PDB file of C-alpha atoms in Angstrom:
ATOM      1  CA  MET A   1       6.527  -6.147 -26.628  1.00 43.00           C
ATOM      2  CA  THR A   2       9.607  -4.277 -25.464  1.00 41.00           C
ATOM      3  CA  LEU A   3       9.665  -0.511 -25.118  1.00 46.00           C
ATOM      4  CA  ASN A   4      13.098   0.995 -24.645  1.00 42.00           C
ATOM      5  CA  ASN A   5      13.642   4.762 -24.341  1.00 45.00           C
ATOM      6  CA  GLU A   6      10.135   5.452 -25.659  1.00 46.00           C
ATOM      7  CA  LYS A   7       7.758   8.280 -24.751  1.00 49.00           C
ATOM      8  CA  ILE A   8       4.097   7.265 -24.746  1.00 51.00           C
ATOM      9  CA  GLU A   9       1.534   9.993 -24.173  1.00 47.00           C
ATOM     10  CA  ARG A  10      -1.956   8.414 -24.205  1.00 48.00           C
ATOM     11  CA  MET A  11      -3.409   4.921 -23.888  1.00 50.00           C
ATOM     12  CA  ILE A  12      -7.110   4.052 -23.767  1.00 44.00           C
ATOM     13  CA  GLY A  13      -8.659   0.580 -23.897  1.00 48.00           C
ATOM     14  CA  CYS A  14      -5.389  -1.140 -24.748  1.00 47.00           C
ATOM     15  CA  THR A  15      -4.031  -4.628 -24.201  1.00 46.00           C
ATOM     16  CA  ILE A  16      -0.281  -5.080 -24.098  1.00 49.00           C
ATOM     17  CA  HIS A  17       1.070  -8.596 -24.502  1.00 42.00           C
ATOM     18  CA  GLY A  18       4.502  -9.828 -25.434  1.00 42.00           C
ATOM     19  CA  GLU A  19       4.858 -11.822 -28.620  1.00 43.00           C
ATOM     20  CA  ASP A  20       7.053 -14.429 -26.952  1.00 40.00           C
ATOM     21  CA  CYS A  21       5.096 -14.767 -23.699  1.00 40.00           C
ATOM     22  CA  ALA A  22       2.431 -17.351 -23.088  1.00 40.00           C
ATOM     23  CA  GLY A  23      -0.446 -15.633 -21.366  1.00 44.00           C
ATOM     24  CA  GLY A  24       0.958 -12.227 -22.275  1.00 44.00           C
ATOM     25  CA  CYS A  25       3.558  -9.962 -20.801  1.00 46.00           C
ATOM     26  CA  ALA A  26       5.462  -6.866 -21.778  1.00 49.00           C
ATOM     27  CA  GLU A  27       8.616  -5.121 -20.692  1.00 50.00           C
ATOM     28  CA  MET A  28       9.338  -1.416 -20.295  1.00 54.00           C
ATOM     29  CA  LYS A  29      12.943  -0.403 -19.592  1.00 53.00           C
ATOM     30  CA  SER A  30      14.348   3.106 -19.248  1.00 52.00           C
ATOM     31  CA  SER A  31      11.184   4.583 -20.768  1.00 52.00           C
ATOM     32  CA  ARG A  32       9.024   7.598 -19.920  1.00 55.00           C
ATOM     33  CA  LEU A  33       5.277   7.069 -19.887  1.00 59.00           C
ATOM     34  CA  CYS A  34       3.377  10.342 -19.624  1.00 58.00           C
ATOM     35  CA  ALA A  35      -0.264   9.435 -19.845  1.00 64.00           C
ATOM     36  CA  VAL A  36      -3.736   8.966 -18.575  1.00 76.00           C
ATOM     37  CA  VAL A  37      -4.197   5.214 -18.888  1.00 79.00           C
ATOM     38  CA  THR A  38      -7.812   4.041 -18.838  1.00 83.00           C
ATOM     39  CA  GLU A  39      -9.166   0.476 -19.053  1.00 84.00           C
ATOM     40  CA  CYS A  40      -5.851  -1.030 -20.143  1.00 83.00           C
ATOM     41  CA  ASP A  41      -4.605  -4.571 -19.576  1.00 83.00           C
ATOM     42  CA  PHE A  42      -1.004  -4.411 -18.371  1.00 84.00           C
ATOM     43  CA  SER A  43      -1.224  -7.711 -16.460  1.00 86.00           C
ATOM     44  CA  GLY A  44       2.121  -9.468 -16.175  1.00 86.00           C
ATOM     45  CA  THR A  45       4.125  -6.437 -17.359  1.00 86.00           C
ATOM     46  CA  GLU A  46       7.664  -5.736 -16.125  1.00 86.00           C
ATOM     47  CA  PHE A  47       8.467  -2.067 -15.525  1.00 86.00           C
ATOM     48  CA  GLU A  48      12.202  -1.513 -14.960  1.00 86.00           C
ATOM     49  CA  ARG A  49      13.939   1.864 -14.543  1.00 84.00           C
ATOM     50  CA  THR A  50      10.828   3.541 -15.956  1.00 83.00           C
ATOM     51  CA  ASN A  51       9.487   6.986 -15.091  1.00 83.00           C
ATOM     52  CA  LEU A  52       5.744   6.776 -14.454  1.00 85.00           C
ATOM     53  CA  SER A  53       5.587   9.863 -12.216  1.00 86.00           C
ATOM     54  CA  GLY A  54       2.364  11.835 -12.330  1.00 86.00           C
ATOM     55  CA  ASN A  55       0.551   9.282 -14.492  1.00 86.00           C
ATOM     56  CA  ARG A  56      -3.042   8.248 -13.868  1.00 87.00           C
ATOM     57  CA  PHE A  57      -4.097   4.610 -14.168  1.00 89.00           C
ATOM     58  CA  ALA A  58      -7.891   4.180 -14.069  1.00 90.00           C
ATOM     59  CA  SER A  59      -9.881   0.929 -14.247  1.00 92.00           C
ATOM     60  CA  SER A  60      -6.801  -0.923 -15.511  1.00 89.00           C
ATOM     61  CA  ASP A  61      -5.506  -4.450 -14.903  1.00 91.00           C
ATOM     62  CA  MET A  62      -1.948  -4.369 -13.562  1.00 92.00           C
ATOM     63  CA  SER A  63      -2.158  -7.669 -11.699  1.00 93.00           C
ATOM     64  CA  GLY A  64       1.077  -9.606 -11.427  1.00 93.00           C
ATOM     65  CA  ASP A  65       3.134  -6.623 -12.637  1.00 92.00           C
ATOM     66  CA  TYR A  66       6.748  -6.205 -11.509  1.00 91.00           C
ATOM     67  CA  PHE A  67       8.061  -2.699 -10.799  1.00 92.00           C
ATOM     68  CA  GLU A  68      11.833  -2.326 -10.253  1.00 91.00           C
ATOM     69  CA  GLU A  69      13.559   1.052  -9.816  1.00 90.00           C
ATOM     70  CA  VAL A  70      10.417   2.789 -11.081  1.00 89.00           C
ATOM     71  CA  ASN A  71       9.458   6.385 -10.314  1.00 89.00           C
ATOM     72  CA  LEU A  72       5.751   6.373  -9.387  1.00 91.00           C
ATOM     73  CA  SER A  73       5.853   9.675  -7.475  1.00 90.00           C
ATOM     74  CA  GLY A  74       2.559  11.506  -7.763  1.00 91.00           C
ATOM     75  CA  ALA A  75       0.976   8.669  -9.763  1.00 92.00           C
ATOM     76  CA  ALA A  76      -2.718   7.935  -9.222  1.00 93.00           C
ATOM     77  CA  PHE A  77      -4.241   4.455  -9.367  1.00 95.00           C
ATOM     78  CA  GLU A  78      -8.051   4.445  -9.425  1.00 95.00           C
ATOM     79  CA  ARG A  79     -10.283   1.351  -9.414  1.00 96.00           C
ATOM     80  CA  SER A  80      -7.425  -0.732 -10.793  1.00 96.00           C
ATOM     81  CA  SER A  81      -6.265  -4.248  -9.967  1.00 96.00           C
ATOM     82  CA  LEU A  82      -2.676  -4.648  -8.794  1.00 96.00           C
ATOM     83  CA  CYS A  83      -3.186  -8.165  -7.322  1.00 96.00           C
ATOM     84  CA  GLY A  84       0.123  -9.925  -6.821  1.00 96.00           C
ATOM     85  CA  ALA A  85       2.180  -6.977  -8.093  1.00 96.00           C
ATOM     86  CA  ALA A  86       5.720  -6.562  -6.754  1.00 96.00           C
ATOM     87  CA  PHE A  87       7.407  -3.225  -6.058  1.00 95.00           C
ATOM     88  CA  GLU A  88      11.197  -3.235  -5.545  1.00 95.00           C
ATOM     89  CA  ASP A  89      13.172  -0.038  -4.906  1.00 94.00           C
ATOM     90  CA  VAL A  90      10.248   2.076  -6.165  1.00 93.00           C
ATOM     91  CA  ASN A  91       9.597   5.783  -5.504  1.00 91.00           C
ATOM     92  CA  LEU A  92       5.976   5.996  -4.297  1.00 91.00           C
ATOM     93  CA  ARG A  93       6.201   9.549  -2.873  1.00 90.00           C
ATOM     94  CA  GLY A  94       2.784  11.164  -3.262  1.00 91.00           C
ATOM     95  CA  ALA A  95       1.297   8.175  -5.130  1.00 92.00           C
ATOM     96  CA  ALA A  96      -2.381   7.498  -4.428  1.00 93.00           C
ATOM     97  CA  PHE A  97      -4.304   4.226  -4.636  1.00 94.00           C
ATOM     98  CA  GLU A  98      -8.084   4.623  -4.514  1.00 95.00           C
ATOM     99  CA  GLY A  99     -10.556   1.753  -4.799  1.00 96.00           C
ATOM    100  CA  CYS A 100      -7.776  -0.610  -5.925  1.00 96.00           C
ATOM    101  CA  ASP A 101      -7.324  -4.332  -5.327  1.00 96.00           C
ATOM    102  CA  LEU A 102      -3.893  -4.665  -3.687  1.00 94.00           C
ATOM    103  CA  SER A 103      -4.299  -8.314  -2.605  1.00 96.00           C
ATOM    104  CA  GLY A 104      -0.958 -10.093  -2.453  1.00 96.00           C
ATOM    105  CA  VAL A 105       1.099  -6.977  -3.293  1.00 95.00           C
ATOM    106  CA  GLU A 106       4.720  -7.107  -2.097  1.00 93.00           C
ATOM    107  CA  PHE A 107       6.922  -4.097  -1.294  1.00 90.00           C
ATOM    108  CA  THR A 108      10.709  -4.660  -1.072  1.00 90.00           C
ATOM    109  CA  ASP A 109      13.273  -1.919  -0.322  1.00 85.00           C
ATOM    110  CA  CYS A 110      10.584   0.770  -0.632  1.00 79.00           C
ATOM    111  CA  LYS A 111      10.546   3.787   1.683  1.00 74.00           C
ATOM    112  CA  LEU A 112       7.083   3.855   3.290  1.00 75.00           C
ATOM    113  CA  ASP A 113       7.431   6.933   5.569  1.00 76.00           C
ATOM    114  CA  GLY A 114       4.203   8.925   5.572  1.00 82.00           C
ATOM    115  CA  MET A 115       2.255   6.180   3.778  1.00 85.00           C
ATOM    116  CA  THR A 116      -1.298   5.887   5.065  1.00 87.00           C
ATOM    117  CA  VAL A 117      -3.871   3.135   4.664  1.00 84.00           C
ATOM    118  CA  ASN A 118      -7.424   4.311   5.331  1.00 86.00           C
ATOM    119  CA  GLY A 119      -5.943   7.231   7.285  1.00 88.00           C
ATOM    120  CA  TYR A 120      -3.545   5.140   9.420  1.00 87.00           C
ATOM    121  CA  ASP A 121       0.212   5.727   9.156  1.00 89.00           C
ATOM    122  CA  ILE A 122       1.689   2.447   7.890  1.00 85.00           C
ATOM    123  CA  SER A 123       5.078   2.940   9.623  1.00 81.00           C
ATOM    124  CA  GLU A 124       3.326   3.246  12.982  1.00 85.00           C
ATOM    125  CA  LEU A 125       1.268   0.112  12.262  1.00 84.00           C
ATOM    126  CA  ILE A 126       4.407  -1.829  11.296  1.00 83.00           C
ATOM    127  CA  GLY A 127       6.212  -0.600  14.422  1.00 84.00           C
ATOM    128  CA  PHE A 128       3.257  -1.592  16.607  1.00 88.00           C
ATOM    129  CA  TYR A 129       3.118  -5.036  14.994  1.00 87.00           C
ATOM    130  CA  LYS A 130       6.870  -5.615  15.433  1.00 88.00           C
ATOM    131  CA  ASN A 131       6.753  -4.562  19.105  1.00 91.00           C
ATOM    132  CA  ASN A 132       3.747  -6.753  19.924  1.00 91.00           C
ATOM    133  CA  HIS A 133       4.483  -9.917  17.914  1.00 83.00           C
ATOM    134  CA  LYS A 134       7.866 -11.210  19.034  1.00 68.00           C
TER     135      LYS A 134
END
């Protein structure tokens, strides 16, 4: 499935798979998703130049997803799996991840200032690690 310049407002209990992809995948380019997404399977989806700001993803499978130049500012992820997801040049300002599986997640060219993990500032933790593991 390819969504291009689409506006989607609500998704509940959905599965999105590409017709040409073994194991399922989908692609969203230059689209605006404005939704509360609950119990959806987005695993293996590519999100490119997509505005997902302020959206809420609850109990959804987003494992193996690829986010490139995506606006996730103010987005909320609750009890969702993002295992193995990759974030490249993504706006995460004000995004919240609660009770999520972030195993194997990779952040590339993402600004992490002010990001906290269990109350600890991630930039300070990274700085500490760099200074003590030479």
